Amino acid sequence: MAVNTQTWWQQGRVVETSDLAEGVRRIVLAPDRPVHAVPGTHVDLRLDLDGHSRKRSYSVVRSDDGGRRLTLGVQLAPSSRGGSRHMHGLEPGDVVEMTGPVQSFPLGVGADRYVLVAGGIGVTALVAMADALRRRGADYTLVLAGRSRRVMAYLDELVEAHGDRVRVFVDDEDVRLDVGELVGEIAGSPAAARTEMYMCGPIRLMDAIRRAWAAHELPEPNLRFETFGSSGAWAAEDFVVHLPQLGRSVHVGKDTSMLDALEDAGVEVMWDCRKGECGICQVKVLDVNGRIDHRDVFLSQQQKETYASLCLCVARAARGESGSGSADPAAVTLHLP
Amino acid sequence: MTILESPPVTAASKIFNFPRNAWYVAAWDHEVTAKQPLARTIAGRPLALWRNGDGRAVALADACWHRLAPLSKGKVLGDEIQCPYHGLRYNSAGRCTSMPAQETINPSATVPSYPVVERYRYVWVWVGDPDLADPSTVPDMHQMDSSDWAGDGETIYAPCNYQLILDNLMDLTHEEFVHSSSIGQDELSEAEFEVSHSERGVTVTRWMRDIDAPPFWLKNMRDKFPGFSGKVDRWQIIHFEAPSTICIDVGVAKAGTGAPEGDRSQGVNGYVMNTITPETARTSHYFWAFMRNYRLESQTITTQLRQGVHGVFGEDEDMLAAQQRAIDANPDHEFYSLNIDAGGMWVRRILDRMLQAEGLPSAAAAK
């Protein structure tokens, strides 16, 4: 198994772009040093956003010709951190700084059954996995959930390729994904303990599945997921970080992460994964005005509810439902190590 | 016959590369246990081999996801293996199941788990693209655990490129010179041989009629036919199956009793089972066994044959190690072929096609 967890940088040329669905752009990159991207891999791109160099991760939807053509699918997120707007502006001939394929969501071998769950643009992480499972002749189900067919990338292609193995749930058709039912069906099947689920989608969907998975006492290691820390309980908004140790306050724009804003302001912080997985950038929370939108997968649900700490790389402050009319931005007061 | 779309390249690389998309023997079945992981490098991949609670053999990459400490130095705990350094645990799929000092498990935390098949008393591992790992392509070594055959073998850790061992086994003329005291005899280099090949296999057949049995074979004849003396017809039928398994049908029968025509009842028949696993470009795990289809009840004969072949193969081991040293000491010298190398050259052609299909060069990277 070619497993590349190492990050190395190269240049990639945009060779094709097209629209996949409403607000979803297909971008085909030709890297300098082609390496086949196996299912579950992503590439990181270094983007210049408002004069700052920012890293963004995108799943590789397809790897063709030994990795000479890597296809990405990028959703234009109105509340994004700026990356998707930049990506949607790319044209053939443009050159981007990119990593080789990085594997942090490997598809296992040998499970009795596989259930792939894609929420919205999360489908981009699962297209290649579904193809691999079909080629293997594995027992698998592909669950596709979205707000509306118009915005669901790859929908027709996947239905055609995987036939009866696809289940489609569309909110605006009132055919909604019932997480309890989906996980309950797995838990009640003879292969329950040997079923692996791979999910990628909004963090609210993934949290719901995680809770249902735990409630049915399914083996935690069999629930695989990938999140780039890019979705939360609330849309990203501007907020303020107070740092009493330094006697400073830092403004965090809605397009910027707290970690980036602190570093831009010259505050030294420690970090590693920058996607809410490792916990290295965890800091203590002293006070909150509004709500904390954690967005990480390092802290447990219980830890998140106490508001005692957060991961700087993905967490945000939000005014929440009650305060959304307020003129004052939300704020967190942090104690840095 | 194959009609070629393009002419094949000449493949006489001295340090031959190895295909990754192939089943290789990683260990004898008894070497892989639930007590202690086994560290072994297979086709360039360091593996930790162990058995889970179901008794299933597992092959994980021998480096913890966290700081790459070797899992093979860790403990097997039921269905999981525990890293010796910080106690991270992994299941047989390679997924981390426990991390120290945190309530969640990092979603990226996995180590590669390689497809494994247990067959013919061996644990076979596939280190290439797991989607291509088809258990039906495990090379046929059925004599190893058939009730019609008895025998045993050993593992040689050979300090040479695996292709040198394949060359050694595809042409047995060398027995006359390397193994003169046991199985060698003058007729070996005098007898004609025939070579045939298929997509994944090569067969070299040699018959020597009406000859004296060399010491090894005289002893075997006397085990079955006490007091035997006289001339024999001797055969060596070498079956190669890609990428690196060679099963040699060997034996002698009383001369003129019809063995070449198919009646072996007046003879003794053995199978020299060989499967060679590249460890690195210059080292190999050479698994062999000697199986026989007579006197199945006798452990004494099993032991004597294992010891006898151990001695014979010790002579090969010395030659192969010396050959590899000479190859490395003479980097600007080429290989030339003799008529007797036809079988070995067909093997190279098959391996070269497998390497091409994987986009790999036939020569292994320099040291």
Short mmCIF file of C-alpha atoms in Angstrom, two decimals, chain A residues 26-296:
data_model
loop_
_atom_site.label_atom_id
_atom_site.label_comp_id
_atom_site.label_asym_id
_atom_site.label_seq_id
_atom_site.Cartn_x
_atom_site.Cartn_y
_atom_site.Cartn_z
CA ARG A 26 -14.16 20.91 -10.86
CA ILE A 27 -10.47 21.75 -11.03
CA VAL A 28 -7.99 19.41 -12.72
CA LEU A 29 -4.35 19.89 -11.75
CA ALA A 30 -1.25 18.57 -13.51
CA PRO A 31 1.47 18.32 -10.85
CA ASP A 32 5.19 18.72 -11.54
CA ARG A 33 6.07 15.44 -9.87
CA PRO A 34 3.11 13.17 -10.51
CA VAL A 35 2.35 10.47 -7.93
CA HIS A 36 -0.79 8.35 -8.13
CA ALA A 37 -3.27 9.47 -5.47
CA VAL A 38 -4.87 6.44 -3.84
CA PRO A 39 -8.41 6.64 -2.40
CA GLY A 40 -8.61 8.80 0.72
CA THR A 41 -5.77 11.15 -0.19
CA HIS A 42 -5.92 14.91 -0.33
CA VAL A 43 -3.60 17.65 -1.47
CA ASP A 44 -2.81 20.82 0.39
CA LEU A 45 -2.62 24.04 -1.60
CA ARG A 46 -0.79 27.14 -0.49
CA LEU A 47 -3.02 30.05 -1.40
CA ASP A 48 -2.34 33.73 -1.23
CA LEU A 49 -5.38 35.16 0.56
CA ASP A 50 -5.39 38.89 1.21
CA GLY A 51 -1.62 39.00 1.26
CA HIS A 52 -1.30 36.03 3.62
CA SER A 53 -0.11 32.59 2.60
CA ARG A 54 -2.72 30.06 3.72
CA LYS A 55 -2.84 26.27 3.46
CA ARG A 56 -6.09 24.62 2.39
CA SER A 57 -6.80 20.91 1.99
CA TYR A 58 -8.84 19.38 -0.84
CA SER A 59 -9.70 15.73 -1.36
CA VAL A 60 -8.51 14.14 -4.58
CA VAL A 61 -11.66 13.01 -6.38
CA ARG A 62 -9.86 11.22 -9.19
CA SER A 63 -6.26 10.40 -10.00
CA ASP A 64 -5.72 9.66 -13.67
CA ASP A 65 -2.73 8.61 -15.71
CA GLY A 66 -0.58 7.73 -12.69
CA GLY A 67 -1.40 11.01 -10.94
CA ARG A 68 -0.62 13.24 -13.92
CA ARG A 69 -4.18 14.55 -13.66
CA LEU A 70 -5.63 15.12 -10.20
CA THR A 71 -9.26 16.20 -10.02
CA LEU A 72 -10.55 18.30 -7.13
CA GLY A 73 -14.12 19.39 -6.43
CA VAL A 74 -14.41 22.70 -4.60
CA GLN A 75 -17.56 24.17 -3.17
CA LEU A 76 -17.91 27.92 -3.02
CA ALA A 77 -18.67 28.51 0.62
CA PRO A 78 -20.12 31.96 1.30
CA SER A 79 -18.84 31.73 4.87
CA SER A 80 -15.55 30.10 3.90
CA ARG A 81 -12.17 31.21 5.09
CA GLY A 82 -11.49 32.61 1.62
CA GLY A 83 -9.96 29.54 0.04
CA SER A 84 -12.91 28.47 -2.04
CA ARG A 85 -13.38 31.93 -3.59
CA HIS A 86 -9.78 31.87 -4.68
CA MET A 87 -10.12 28.32 -6.04
CA HIS A 88 -13.23 29.22 -8.03
CA GLY A 89 -11.26 31.98 -9.72
CA LEU A 90 -8.63 29.59 -11.10
CA GLU A 91 -8.34 29.28 -14.87
CA PRO A 92 -6.51 26.78 -17.07
CA GLY A 93 -2.85 27.76 -17.22
CA ASP A 94 -2.75 29.09 -13.66
CA VAL A 95 -0.04 27.61 -11.47
CA VAL A 96 -0.60 26.69 -7.83
CA GLU A 97 1.71 25.56 -5.05
CA MET A 98 0.59 22.15 -3.92
CA THR A 99 1.73 19.10 -1.98
CA GLY A 100 1.94 15.59 -3.31
CA PRO A 101 -1.00 13.37 -2.33
CA VAL A 102 -1.21 13.08 1.46
CA GLN A 103 -2.97 10.10 3.00
CA SER A 104 -4.85 10.66 6.22
CA PHE A 105 -8.08 8.82 5.40
CA PRO A 106 -6.99 5.40 4.16
CA LEU A 107 -9.55 2.87 3.01
CA GLY A 108 -9.04 -0.36 4.93
CA VAL A 109 -9.07 -3.88 3.57
CA GLY A 110 -10.85 -6.92 4.93
CA ALA A 111 -13.99 -5.49 6.54
CA ASP A 112 -17.18 -7.49 5.90
CA ARG A 113 -19.10 -4.38 4.90
CA TYR A 114 -18.36 -0.73 4.12
CA VAL A 115 -20.77 2.17 4.49
CA LEU A 116 -19.67 5.47 2.94
CA VAL A 117 -21.59 8.56 4.05
CA ALA A 118 -21.19 11.81 2.13
CA GLY A 119 -22.80 15.02 3.30
CA GLY A 120 -22.73 17.72 0.61
CA ILE A 121 -19.26 18.46 -0.72
CA GLY A 122 -17.86 15.67 1.52
CA VAL A 123 -18.61 13.40 -1.43
CA THR A 124 -15.28 14.43 -2.95
CA ALA A 125 -13.44 12.33 -0.33
CA LEU A 126 -15.51 9.24 -1.10
CA VAL A 127 -15.82 8.96 -4.89
CA ALA A 128 -12.50 7.14 -5.29
CA MET A 129 -13.23 4.89 -2.30
CA ALA A 130 -16.55 3.82 -3.79
CA ASP A 131 -14.82 2.99 -7.07
CA ALA A 132 -12.16 0.95 -5.28
CA LEU A 133 -14.79 -1.00 -3.33
CA ARG A 134 -16.72 -1.74 -6.51
CA ARG A 135 -13.57 -3.00 -8.22
CA ARG A 136 -12.80 -5.20 -5.23
CA GLY A 137 -16.27 -6.67 -5.31
CA ALA A 138 -16.73 -5.61 -1.68
CA ASP A 139 -20.08 -5.29 0.10
CA TYR A 140 -20.65 -1.55 0.36
CA THR A 141 -23.33 1.11 0.56
CA LEU A 142 -22.88 4.70 -0.55
CA VAL A 143 -25.08 7.23 1.25
CA LEU A 144 -25.33 10.64 -0.41
CA ALA A 145 -27.02 13.46 1.48
CA GLY A 146 -27.46 17.06 0.38
CA ARG A 147 -29.68 20.10 0.58
CA SER A 148 -30.84 19.95 -3.02
CA ARG A 149 -29.98 17.92 -6.12
CA ARG A 150 -28.82 21.11 -7.81
CA VAL A 151 -25.86 21.46 -5.44
CA MET A 152 -24.93 17.77 -5.13
CA ALA A 153 -21.76 17.14 -7.12
CA TYR A 154 -21.26 13.74 -8.79
CA LEU A 155 -24.81 12.65 -7.94
CA ASP A 156 -25.82 11.31 -11.38
CA GLU A 157 -22.41 9.82 -12.07
CA LEU A 158 -22.41 7.90 -8.77
CA VAL A 159 -25.96 6.64 -9.16
CA GLU A 160 -25.08 5.37 -12.59
CA ALA A 161 -21.82 3.73 -11.47
CA HIS A 162 -23.07 2.15 -8.25
CA GLY A 163 -26.76 1.50 -8.93
CA ASP A 164 -28.57 -0.12 -6.02
CA ARG A 165 -25.67 0.49 -3.68
CA VAL A 166 -26.43 4.22 -3.61
CA ARG A 167 -28.97 5.77 -1.27
CA VAL A 168 -29.82 9.40 -1.96
CA PHE A 169 -31.27 11.80 0.61
CA VAL A 170 -32.26 15.30 -0.41
CA ASP A 171 -33.52 17.84 2.14
CA ASP A 172 -35.64 19.92 -0.24
CA GLU A 173 -37.41 16.79 -1.45
CA ASP A 174 -38.20 15.88 2.14
CA VAL A 175 -36.22 12.66 1.81
CA ARG A 176 -33.93 13.33 4.73
CA LEU A 177 -31.15 11.19 6.05
CA ASP A 178 -32.21 9.69 9.37
CA VAL A 179 -28.92 9.08 11.14
CA GLY A 180 -30.50 6.99 13.89
CA GLU A 181 -32.08 4.69 11.34
CA LEU A 182 -28.90 4.35 9.28
CA VAL A 183 -26.68 3.50 12.26
CA GLY A 184 -29.40 1.36 13.84
CA GLU A 185 -29.60 -0.73 10.68
CA ILE A 186 -25.83 -1.32 10.81
CA ALA A 187 -25.97 -2.20 14.51
CA GLY A 188 -28.76 -4.71 13.86
CA SER A 189 -26.99 -6.45 11.00
CA PRO A 190 -24.94 -9.66 11.45
CA ALA A 191 -21.83 -7.83 10.20
CA ALA A 192 -22.24 -5.01 12.77
CA ALA A 193 -18.86 -5.39 14.46
CA ARG A 194 -17.11 -5.89 11.12
CA THR A 195 -18.67 -2.92 9.31
CA GLU A 196 -16.52 0.11 8.69
CA MET A 197 -18.07 3.48 8.07
CA TYR A 198 -16.24 6.25 6.22
CA MET A 199 -17.87 9.65 6.46
CA CYS A 200 -17.11 13.12 5.26
CA GLY A 201 -19.46 16.05 5.52
CA PRO A 202 -20.66 18.88 7.73
CA ILE A 203 -19.51 18.53 11.31
CA ARG A 204 -23.11 18.52 12.56
CA LEU A 205 -23.90 15.43 10.49
CA MET A 206 -20.68 13.75 11.62
CA ASP A 207 -21.33 14.58 15.28
CA ALA A 208 -24.80 13.06 15.00
CA ILE A 209 -23.37 9.89 13.46
CA ARG A 210 -20.66 9.71 16.11
CA ARG A 211 -23.27 9.95 18.86
CA ALA A 212 -25.45 7.28 17.23
CA TRP A 213 -22.40 5.05 16.69
CA ALA A 214 -21.47 5.31 20.38
CA ALA A 215 -25.10 4.84 21.51
CA HIS A 216 -25.26 1.55 19.59
CA GLU A 217 -21.92 0.51 21.08
CA LEU A 218 -20.39 -0.06 17.65
CA PRO A 219 -16.55 -0.27 17.72
CA GLU A 220 -15.18 3.26 17.71
CA PRO A 221 -12.16 2.41 15.50
CA ASN A 222 -14.53 1.29 12.72
CA LEU A 223 -15.91 4.81 12.34
CA ARG A 224 -13.54 6.67 10.04
CA PHE A 225 -13.91 10.26 9.04
CA GLU A 226 -12.11 13.19 7.62
CA THR A 227 -12.69 16.81 8.39
CA PHE A 228 -10.56 19.75 7.43
CA GLY A 229 -12.10 21.77 10.27
CA SER A 230 -13.98 23.77 7.71
CA SER A 231 -17.52 23.44 9.00
CA GLY A 232 -19.12 24.25 12.30
CA ALA A 233 -22.35 24.65 14.20
CA TRP A 234 -22.63 28.25 13.05
CA ALA A 235 -21.49 30.11 9.97
CA ALA A 236 -18.09 31.74 10.42
CA GLU A 237 -18.32 35.33 11.65
CA ASP A 238 -15.91 37.97 12.94
CA PHE A 239 -14.95 37.70 16.60
CA VAL A 240 -12.38 38.93 19.09
CA VAL A 241 -9.74 37.08 21.13
CA HIS A 242 -8.66 38.65 24.41
CA LEU A 243 -5.22 37.73 25.74
CA PRO A 244 -4.92 39.13 29.28
CA GLN A 245 -1.36 37.77 29.65
CA LEU A 246 -0.25 40.03 26.84
CA GLY A 247 -2.74 42.78 27.51
CA ARG A 248 -3.91 42.48 23.91
CA SER A 249 -6.98 41.72 21.89
CA VAL A 250 -6.88 40.30 18.38
CA HIS A 251 -9.63 40.57 15.82
CA VAL A 252 -10.40 37.39 13.83
CA GLY A 253 -12.08 38.02 10.48
CA LYS A 254 -14.61 35.53 9.19
CA ASP A 255 -12.21 34.42 6.44
CA THR A 256 -9.36 33.73 8.88
CA SER A 257 -8.73 31.13 11.55
CA MET A 258 -7.93 32.10 15.10
CA LEU A 259 -4.51 30.49 14.75
CA ASP A 260 -3.71 32.47 11.60
CA ALA A 261 -4.97 35.72 13.17
CA LEU A 262 -2.81 35.21 16.27
CA GLU A 263 0.28 34.39 14.23
CA ASP A 264 -0.34 37.38 11.95
CA ALA A 265 -0.51 39.51 15.09
CA GLY A 266 2.89 38.20 16.17
CA VAL A 267 1.64 35.94 18.96
CA GLU A 268 3.71 32.77 19.22
CA VAL A 269 1.60 29.63 19.45
CA MET A 270 2.38 25.95 18.99
CA TRP A 271 0.50 23.89 16.42
CA ASP A 272 0.79 20.83 14.21
CA CYS A 273 -2.05 19.41 12.14
CA ARG A 274 -4.04 22.67 11.70
CA LYS A 275 -7.23 20.72 11.14
CA GLY A 276 -8.51 20.05 14.63
CA GLU A 277 -7.17 16.53 15.05
CA CYS A 278 -3.99 16.49 17.10
CA GLY A 279 -4.67 18.79 20.07
CA ILE A 280 -1.25 20.44 20.03
CA CYS A 281 -2.73 23.95 19.70
CA GLN A 282 -5.17 23.38 22.57
CA VAL A 283 -5.38 26.40 24.90
CA LYS A 284 -7.35 27.23 28.06
CA VAL A 285 -10.52 29.29 27.80
CA LEU A 286 -10.99 31.84 30.59
CA ASP A 287 -14.19 33.47 29.42
CA VAL A 288 -16.64 33.48 26.50
CA ASN A 289 -18.98 36.14 25.30
CA GLY A 290 -21.29 34.18 22.98
CA ARG A 291 -20.70 30.55 22.09
CA ILE A 292 -17.67 28.45 21.22
CA ASP A 293 -17.93 26.66 17.88
CA HIS A 294 -15.27 24.02 18.52
CA ARG A 295 -15.06 22.39 15.05
CA ASP A 296 -12.28 20.02 16.20
#
